[in-house]
mmCIF file of C-alpha atoms in Angstrom:
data_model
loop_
_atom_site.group_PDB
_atom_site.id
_atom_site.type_symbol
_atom_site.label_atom_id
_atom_site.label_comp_id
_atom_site.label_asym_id
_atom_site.label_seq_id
_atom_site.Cartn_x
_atom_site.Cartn_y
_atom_site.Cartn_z
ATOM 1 C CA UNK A 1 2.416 -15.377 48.208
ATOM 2 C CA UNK A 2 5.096 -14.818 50.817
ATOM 3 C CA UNK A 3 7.848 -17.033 51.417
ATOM 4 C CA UNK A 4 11.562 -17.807 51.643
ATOM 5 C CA UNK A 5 13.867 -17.916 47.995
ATOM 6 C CA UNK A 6 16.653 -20.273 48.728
ATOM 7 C CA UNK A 7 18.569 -19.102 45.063
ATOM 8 C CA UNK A 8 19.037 -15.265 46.633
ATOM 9 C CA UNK A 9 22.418 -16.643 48.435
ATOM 10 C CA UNK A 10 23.717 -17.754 45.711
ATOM 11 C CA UNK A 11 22.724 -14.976 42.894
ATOM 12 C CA UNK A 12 24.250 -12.216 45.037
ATOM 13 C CA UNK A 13 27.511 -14.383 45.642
ATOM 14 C CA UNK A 14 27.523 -14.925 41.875
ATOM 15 C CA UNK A 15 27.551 -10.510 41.106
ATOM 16 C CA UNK A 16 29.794 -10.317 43.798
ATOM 17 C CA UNK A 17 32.240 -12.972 42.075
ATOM 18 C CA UNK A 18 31.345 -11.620 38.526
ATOM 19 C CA UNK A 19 32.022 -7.962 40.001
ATOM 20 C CA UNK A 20 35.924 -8.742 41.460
ATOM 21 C CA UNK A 21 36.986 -10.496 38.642
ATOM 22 C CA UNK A 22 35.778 -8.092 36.258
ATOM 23 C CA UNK A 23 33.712 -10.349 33.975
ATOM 24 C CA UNK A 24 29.661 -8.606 34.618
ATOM 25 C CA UNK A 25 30.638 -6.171 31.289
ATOM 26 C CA UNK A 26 31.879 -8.904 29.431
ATOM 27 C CA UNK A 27 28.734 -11.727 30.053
ATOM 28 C CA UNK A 28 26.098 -8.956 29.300
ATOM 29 C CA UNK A 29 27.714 -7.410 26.128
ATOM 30 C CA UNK A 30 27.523 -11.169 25.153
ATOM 31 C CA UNK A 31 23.799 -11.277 25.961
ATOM 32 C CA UNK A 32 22.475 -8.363 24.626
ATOM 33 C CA UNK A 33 24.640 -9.660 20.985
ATOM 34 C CA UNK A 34 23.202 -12.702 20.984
ATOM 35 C CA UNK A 35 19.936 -11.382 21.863
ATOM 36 C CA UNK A 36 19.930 -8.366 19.025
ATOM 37 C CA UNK A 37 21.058 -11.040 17.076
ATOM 38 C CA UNK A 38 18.089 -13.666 17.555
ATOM 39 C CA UNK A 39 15.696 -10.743 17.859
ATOM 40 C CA UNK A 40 16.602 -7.410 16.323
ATOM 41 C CA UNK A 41 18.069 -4.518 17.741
ATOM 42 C CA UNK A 42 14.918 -2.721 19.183
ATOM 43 C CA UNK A 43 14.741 -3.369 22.669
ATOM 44 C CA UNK A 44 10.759 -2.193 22.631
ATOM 45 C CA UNK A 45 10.245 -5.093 20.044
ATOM 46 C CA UNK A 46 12.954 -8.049 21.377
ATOM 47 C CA UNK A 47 12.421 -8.964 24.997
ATOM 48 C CA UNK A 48 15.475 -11.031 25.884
ATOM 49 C CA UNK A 49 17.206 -7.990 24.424
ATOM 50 C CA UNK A 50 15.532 -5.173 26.578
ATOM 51 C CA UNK A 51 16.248 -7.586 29.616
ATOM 52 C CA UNK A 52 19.593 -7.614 28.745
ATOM 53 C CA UNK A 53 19.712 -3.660 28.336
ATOM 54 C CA UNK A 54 18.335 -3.437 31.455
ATOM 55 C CA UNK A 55 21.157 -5.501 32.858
ATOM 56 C CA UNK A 56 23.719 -3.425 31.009
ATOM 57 C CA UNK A 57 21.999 0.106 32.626
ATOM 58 C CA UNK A 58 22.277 -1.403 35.926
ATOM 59 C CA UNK A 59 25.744 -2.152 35.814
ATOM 60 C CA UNK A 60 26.631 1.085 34.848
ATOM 61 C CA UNK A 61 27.298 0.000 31.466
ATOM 62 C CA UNK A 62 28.375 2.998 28.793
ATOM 63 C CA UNK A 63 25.494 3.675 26.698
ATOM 64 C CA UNK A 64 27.361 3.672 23.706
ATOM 65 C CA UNK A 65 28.785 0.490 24.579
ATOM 66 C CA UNK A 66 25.075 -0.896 25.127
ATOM 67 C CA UNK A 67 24.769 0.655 21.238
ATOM 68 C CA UNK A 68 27.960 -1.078 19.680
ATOM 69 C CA UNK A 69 27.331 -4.680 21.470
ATOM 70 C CA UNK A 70 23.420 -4.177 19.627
ATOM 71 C CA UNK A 71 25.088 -3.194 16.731
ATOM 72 C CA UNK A 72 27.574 -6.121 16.372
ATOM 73 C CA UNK A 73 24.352 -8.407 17.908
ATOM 74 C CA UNK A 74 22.830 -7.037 14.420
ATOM 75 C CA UNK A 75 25.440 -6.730 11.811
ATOM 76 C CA UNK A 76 25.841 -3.315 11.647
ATOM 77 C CA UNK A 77 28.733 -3.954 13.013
ATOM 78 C CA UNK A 78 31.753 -6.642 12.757
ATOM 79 C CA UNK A 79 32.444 -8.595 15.775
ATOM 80 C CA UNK A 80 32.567 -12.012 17.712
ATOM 81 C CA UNK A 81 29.962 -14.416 16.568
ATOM 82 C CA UNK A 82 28.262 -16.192 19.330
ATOM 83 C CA UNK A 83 25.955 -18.815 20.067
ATOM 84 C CA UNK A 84 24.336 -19.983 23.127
ATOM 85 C CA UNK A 85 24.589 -23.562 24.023
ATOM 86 C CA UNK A 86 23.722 -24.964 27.059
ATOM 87 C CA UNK A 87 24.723 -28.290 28.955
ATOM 88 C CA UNK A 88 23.042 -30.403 32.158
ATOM 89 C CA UNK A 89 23.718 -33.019 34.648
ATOM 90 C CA UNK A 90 24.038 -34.129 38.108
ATOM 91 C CA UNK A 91 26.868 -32.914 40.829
ATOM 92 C CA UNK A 92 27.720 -33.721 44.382
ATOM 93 C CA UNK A 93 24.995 -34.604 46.557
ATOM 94 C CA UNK A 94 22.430 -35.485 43.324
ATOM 95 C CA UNK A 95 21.972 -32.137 42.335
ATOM 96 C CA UNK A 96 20.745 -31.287 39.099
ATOM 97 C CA UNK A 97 22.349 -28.343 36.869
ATOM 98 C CA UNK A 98 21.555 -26.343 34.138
ATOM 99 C CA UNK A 99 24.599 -24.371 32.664
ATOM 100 C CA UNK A 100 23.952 -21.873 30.024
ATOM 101 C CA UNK A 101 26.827 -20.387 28.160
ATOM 102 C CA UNK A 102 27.515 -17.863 24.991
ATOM 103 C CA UNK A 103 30.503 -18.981 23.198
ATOM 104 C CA UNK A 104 32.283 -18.489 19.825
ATOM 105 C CA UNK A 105 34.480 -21.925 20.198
ATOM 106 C CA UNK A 106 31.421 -24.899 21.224
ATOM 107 C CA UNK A 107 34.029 -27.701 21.048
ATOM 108 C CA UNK A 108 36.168 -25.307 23.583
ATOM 109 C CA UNK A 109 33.298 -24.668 26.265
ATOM 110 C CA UNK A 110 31.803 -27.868 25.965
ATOM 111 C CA UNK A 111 35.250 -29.300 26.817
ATOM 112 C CA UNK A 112 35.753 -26.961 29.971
ATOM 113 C CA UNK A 113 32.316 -27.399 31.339
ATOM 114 C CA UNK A 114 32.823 -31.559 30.844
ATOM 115 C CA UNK A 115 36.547 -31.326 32.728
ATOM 116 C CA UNK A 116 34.296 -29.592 36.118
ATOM 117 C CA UNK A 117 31.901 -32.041 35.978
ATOM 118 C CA UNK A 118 34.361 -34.721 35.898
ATOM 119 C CA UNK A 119 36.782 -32.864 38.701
ATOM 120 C CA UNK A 120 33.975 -32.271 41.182
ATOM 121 C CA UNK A 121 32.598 -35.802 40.704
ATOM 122 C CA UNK A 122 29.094 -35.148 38.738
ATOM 123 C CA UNK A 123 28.146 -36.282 35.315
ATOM 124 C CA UNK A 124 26.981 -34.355 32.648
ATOM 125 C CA UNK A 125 23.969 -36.021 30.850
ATOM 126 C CA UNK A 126 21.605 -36.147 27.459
ATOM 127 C CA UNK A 127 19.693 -32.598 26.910
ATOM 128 C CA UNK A 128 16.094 -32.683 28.067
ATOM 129 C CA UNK A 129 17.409 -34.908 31.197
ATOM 130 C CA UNK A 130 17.863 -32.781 33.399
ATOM 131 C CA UNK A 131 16.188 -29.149 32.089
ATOM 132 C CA UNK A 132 12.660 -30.731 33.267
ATOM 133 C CA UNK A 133 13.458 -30.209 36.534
ATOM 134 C CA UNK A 134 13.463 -26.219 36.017
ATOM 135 C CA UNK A 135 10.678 -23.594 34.636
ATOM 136 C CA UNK A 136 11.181 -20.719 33.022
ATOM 137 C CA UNK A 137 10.312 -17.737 34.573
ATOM 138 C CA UNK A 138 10.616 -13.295 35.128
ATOM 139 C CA UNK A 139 12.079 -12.243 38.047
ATOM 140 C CA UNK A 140 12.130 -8.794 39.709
ATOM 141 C CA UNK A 141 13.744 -7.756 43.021
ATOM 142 C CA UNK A 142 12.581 -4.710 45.087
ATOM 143 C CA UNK A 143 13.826 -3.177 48.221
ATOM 144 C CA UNK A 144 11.718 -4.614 50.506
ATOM 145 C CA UNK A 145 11.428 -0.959 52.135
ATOM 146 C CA UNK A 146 9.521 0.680 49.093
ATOM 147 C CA UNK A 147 6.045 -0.722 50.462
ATOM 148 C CA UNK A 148 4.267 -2.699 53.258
ATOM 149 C CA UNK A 149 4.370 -6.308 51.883
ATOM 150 C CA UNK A 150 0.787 -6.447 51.596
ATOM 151 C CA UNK A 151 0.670 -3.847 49.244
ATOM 152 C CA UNK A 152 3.796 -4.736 47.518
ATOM 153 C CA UNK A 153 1.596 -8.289 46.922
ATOM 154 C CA UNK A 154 -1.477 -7.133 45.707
ATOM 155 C CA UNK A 155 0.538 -4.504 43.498
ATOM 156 C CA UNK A 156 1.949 -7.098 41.941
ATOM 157 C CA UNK A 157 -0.507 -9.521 41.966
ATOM 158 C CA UNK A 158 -2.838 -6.525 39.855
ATOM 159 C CA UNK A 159 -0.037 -6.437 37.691
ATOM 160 C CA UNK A 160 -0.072 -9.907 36.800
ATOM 161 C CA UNK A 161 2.875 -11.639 39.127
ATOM 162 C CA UNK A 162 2.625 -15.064 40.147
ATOM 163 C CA UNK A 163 4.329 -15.378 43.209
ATOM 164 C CA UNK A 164 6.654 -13.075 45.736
ATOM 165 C CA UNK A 165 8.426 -13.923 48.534
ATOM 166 C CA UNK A 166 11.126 -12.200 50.616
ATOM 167 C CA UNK A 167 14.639 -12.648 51.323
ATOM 168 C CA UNK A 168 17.557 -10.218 53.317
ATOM 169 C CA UNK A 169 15.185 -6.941 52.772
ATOM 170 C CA UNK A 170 14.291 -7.512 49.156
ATOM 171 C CA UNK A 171 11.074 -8.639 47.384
ATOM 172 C CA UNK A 172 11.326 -11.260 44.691
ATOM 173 C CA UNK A 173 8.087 -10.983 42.611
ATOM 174 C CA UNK A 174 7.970 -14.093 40.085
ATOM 175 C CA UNK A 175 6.489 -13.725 36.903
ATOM 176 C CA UNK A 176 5.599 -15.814 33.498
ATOM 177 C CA UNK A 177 8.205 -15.160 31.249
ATOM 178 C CA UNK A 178 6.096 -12.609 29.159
ATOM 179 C CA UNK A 179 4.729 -10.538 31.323
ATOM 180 C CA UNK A 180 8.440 -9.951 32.927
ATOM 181 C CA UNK A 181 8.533 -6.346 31.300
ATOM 182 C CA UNK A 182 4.179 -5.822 31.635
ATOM 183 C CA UNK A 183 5.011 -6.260 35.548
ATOM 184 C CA UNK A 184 7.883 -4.128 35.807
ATOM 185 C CA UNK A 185 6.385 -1.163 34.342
ATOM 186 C CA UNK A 186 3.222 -1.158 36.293
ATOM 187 C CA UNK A 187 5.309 -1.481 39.403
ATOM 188 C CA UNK A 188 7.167 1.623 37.816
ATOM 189 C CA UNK A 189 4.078 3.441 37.122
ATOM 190 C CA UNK A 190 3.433 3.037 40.487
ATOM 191 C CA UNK A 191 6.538 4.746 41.857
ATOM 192 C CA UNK A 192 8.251 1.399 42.540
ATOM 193 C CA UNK A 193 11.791 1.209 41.722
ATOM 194 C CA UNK A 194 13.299 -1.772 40.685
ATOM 195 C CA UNK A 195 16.196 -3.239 41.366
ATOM 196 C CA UNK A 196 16.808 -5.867 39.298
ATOM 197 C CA UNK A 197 14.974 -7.758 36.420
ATOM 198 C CA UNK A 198 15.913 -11.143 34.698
ATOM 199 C CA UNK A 199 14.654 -13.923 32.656
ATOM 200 C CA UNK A 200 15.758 -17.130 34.784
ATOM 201 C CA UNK A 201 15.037 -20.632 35.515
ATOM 202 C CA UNK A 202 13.324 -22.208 39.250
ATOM 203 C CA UNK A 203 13.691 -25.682 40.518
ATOM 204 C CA UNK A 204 10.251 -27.256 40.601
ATOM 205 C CA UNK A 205 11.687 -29.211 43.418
ATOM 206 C CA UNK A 206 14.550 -29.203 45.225
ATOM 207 C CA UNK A 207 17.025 -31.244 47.103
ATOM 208 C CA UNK A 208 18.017 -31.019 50.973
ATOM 209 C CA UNK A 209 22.075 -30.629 50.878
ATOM 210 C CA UNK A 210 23.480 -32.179 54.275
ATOM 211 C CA UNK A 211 25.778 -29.845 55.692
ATOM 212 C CA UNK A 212 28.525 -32.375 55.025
ATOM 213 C CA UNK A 213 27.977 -32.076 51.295
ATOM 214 C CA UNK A 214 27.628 -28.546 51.059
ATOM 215 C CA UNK A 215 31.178 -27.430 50.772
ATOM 216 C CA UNK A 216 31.733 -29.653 47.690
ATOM 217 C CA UNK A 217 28.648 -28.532 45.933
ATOM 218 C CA UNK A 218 29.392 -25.065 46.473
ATOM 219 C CA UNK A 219 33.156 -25.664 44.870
ATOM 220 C CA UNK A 220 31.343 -27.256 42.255
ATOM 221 C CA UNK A 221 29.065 -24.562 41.665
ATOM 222 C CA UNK A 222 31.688 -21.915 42.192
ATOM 223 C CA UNK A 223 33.951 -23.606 39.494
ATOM 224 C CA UNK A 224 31.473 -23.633 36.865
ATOM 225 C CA UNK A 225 30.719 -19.940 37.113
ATOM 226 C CA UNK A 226 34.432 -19.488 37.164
ATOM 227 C CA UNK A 227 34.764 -20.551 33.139
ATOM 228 C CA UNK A 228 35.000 -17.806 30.862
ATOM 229 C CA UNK A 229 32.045 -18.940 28.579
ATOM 230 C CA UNK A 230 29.645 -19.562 31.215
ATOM 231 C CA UNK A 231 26.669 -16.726 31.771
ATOM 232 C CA UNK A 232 24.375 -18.584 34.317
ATOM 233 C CA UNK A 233 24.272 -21.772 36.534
ATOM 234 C CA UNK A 234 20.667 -22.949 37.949
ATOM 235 C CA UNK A 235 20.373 -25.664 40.451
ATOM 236 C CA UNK A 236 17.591 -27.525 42.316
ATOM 237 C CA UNK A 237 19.606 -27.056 45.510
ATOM 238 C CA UNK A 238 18.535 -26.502 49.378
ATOM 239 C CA UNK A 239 21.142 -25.500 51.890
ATOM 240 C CA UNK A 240 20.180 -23.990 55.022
ATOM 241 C CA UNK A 241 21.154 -20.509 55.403
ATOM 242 C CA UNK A 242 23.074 -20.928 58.678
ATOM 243 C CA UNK A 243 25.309 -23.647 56.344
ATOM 244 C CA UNK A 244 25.798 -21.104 53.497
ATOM 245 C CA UNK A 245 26.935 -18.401 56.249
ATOM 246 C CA UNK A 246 29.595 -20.251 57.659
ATOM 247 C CA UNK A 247 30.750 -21.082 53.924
ATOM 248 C CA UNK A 248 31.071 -17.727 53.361
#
């Protein structure tokens, strides 16, 4: 069950970008819209949209805020119509991305994300090409200080986790998709408090970044999560944590 994540580096620099500029409010009153949209305003009834709730509480959201972005999600009130779209191909070094995005303008985003493909020397290519490469997966973080790991695992092993590893003093239990919010609450039940809870996507494999390369796929990835209409990057990636630290 143990082991290392190598995505943790770059989710936390992600909410730390997100955070300066700004943008977290903005890409999850977009999720939890498109999700009340595609699956009704009751978070108890719409899992994408109780994940994105979730999200919102987390970030210190206003609760009425959470309310209005449901309510425009489902009609009840006027607002931006979006639509997720998503787009995949290959950047520096051969590595394969995923790039989901909620946007009201497709020709505009589709554009943008093309244009840092193109800059940073990767190709986009045909859906289905490169999504293969990913699963689909829940994913809860815990401070790593709530419980001896050995109970931590067979807590959430009881509860119906597939896999947890640990990385910089958190736990990272893995979960199917639809047992994401089954797991959490029995870990909640269980006086554990949770950090963090997402639906996201894995590499099934990954690929070994030389040091050399590592600068350039990090601008790469760094400019994609830049663009307005972008809400999450995934990438089969592997850079050695000694590499990322002297990134920065």
């Amino acid at each position: 069950m143990a082991g290392h994540s190598k995505w943790h580096n770059i989710r936390i620099r992600k909410e730390k970008q997100d955070a300066q500029r700004g943008k977290i409010f903005t890409r999850i009153a977009r999720e939890i819209i498109v999700a009340a949209r595609n699956g009704g305003g009751d978070p108890e009834m719409n899992p994408s949209l109780r994940v994105a709730v979730e999200k919102a509480r987390e970030a210190n959201m206003p609760a009425d805020t959470i309310k209005r972005n449901i309510q425009r999600g489902t009609g009840e009130m006027e607002g931006v119509v979006y639509e997720q779209v998503s787009y995949e191909g290959y950047g520096p070094a051969g590595v394969a991305v995923v790039v989901m995005c909620l946007t009201e303008n497709r020709n505009r985003t589709v554009a943008d994300v093309r244009h840092v493909f193109s800059k940073h020397g990767g190709n986009m290519s045909e859906p289905g090409s490169v999504t293969w490469q990913f699963r689909s997966v829940g994913l809860i973080s815990v401070d790593a200080q709530a419980l001896p790991e050995d109970r931590m695992v067979e807590l959430a092993m009881e509860a119906g986790a597939e896999d947890l590893s640990t990385e910089d003093g958190i736990y990272e239990i893995t979960t199917a998709p639809e047992d994401l919010h089954k797991v959490q609450c029995a870990l909640e039940a269980a006086g554990v408090k949770v950090q963090g809870s997402e639906l996201t996507l894995t590499p099934i494999n990954v690929v070994a970044v030389a040091e050399a390369d590592a600068p350039a796929v990090m601008r790469f990835m760094d400019a994609l999560e830049d663009l307005d209409d972008v809400q999450n990057v995934y990438a089969n990636f592997d850079i050695p944590d000694e590499v990322m630290a002297k990134l920065g």
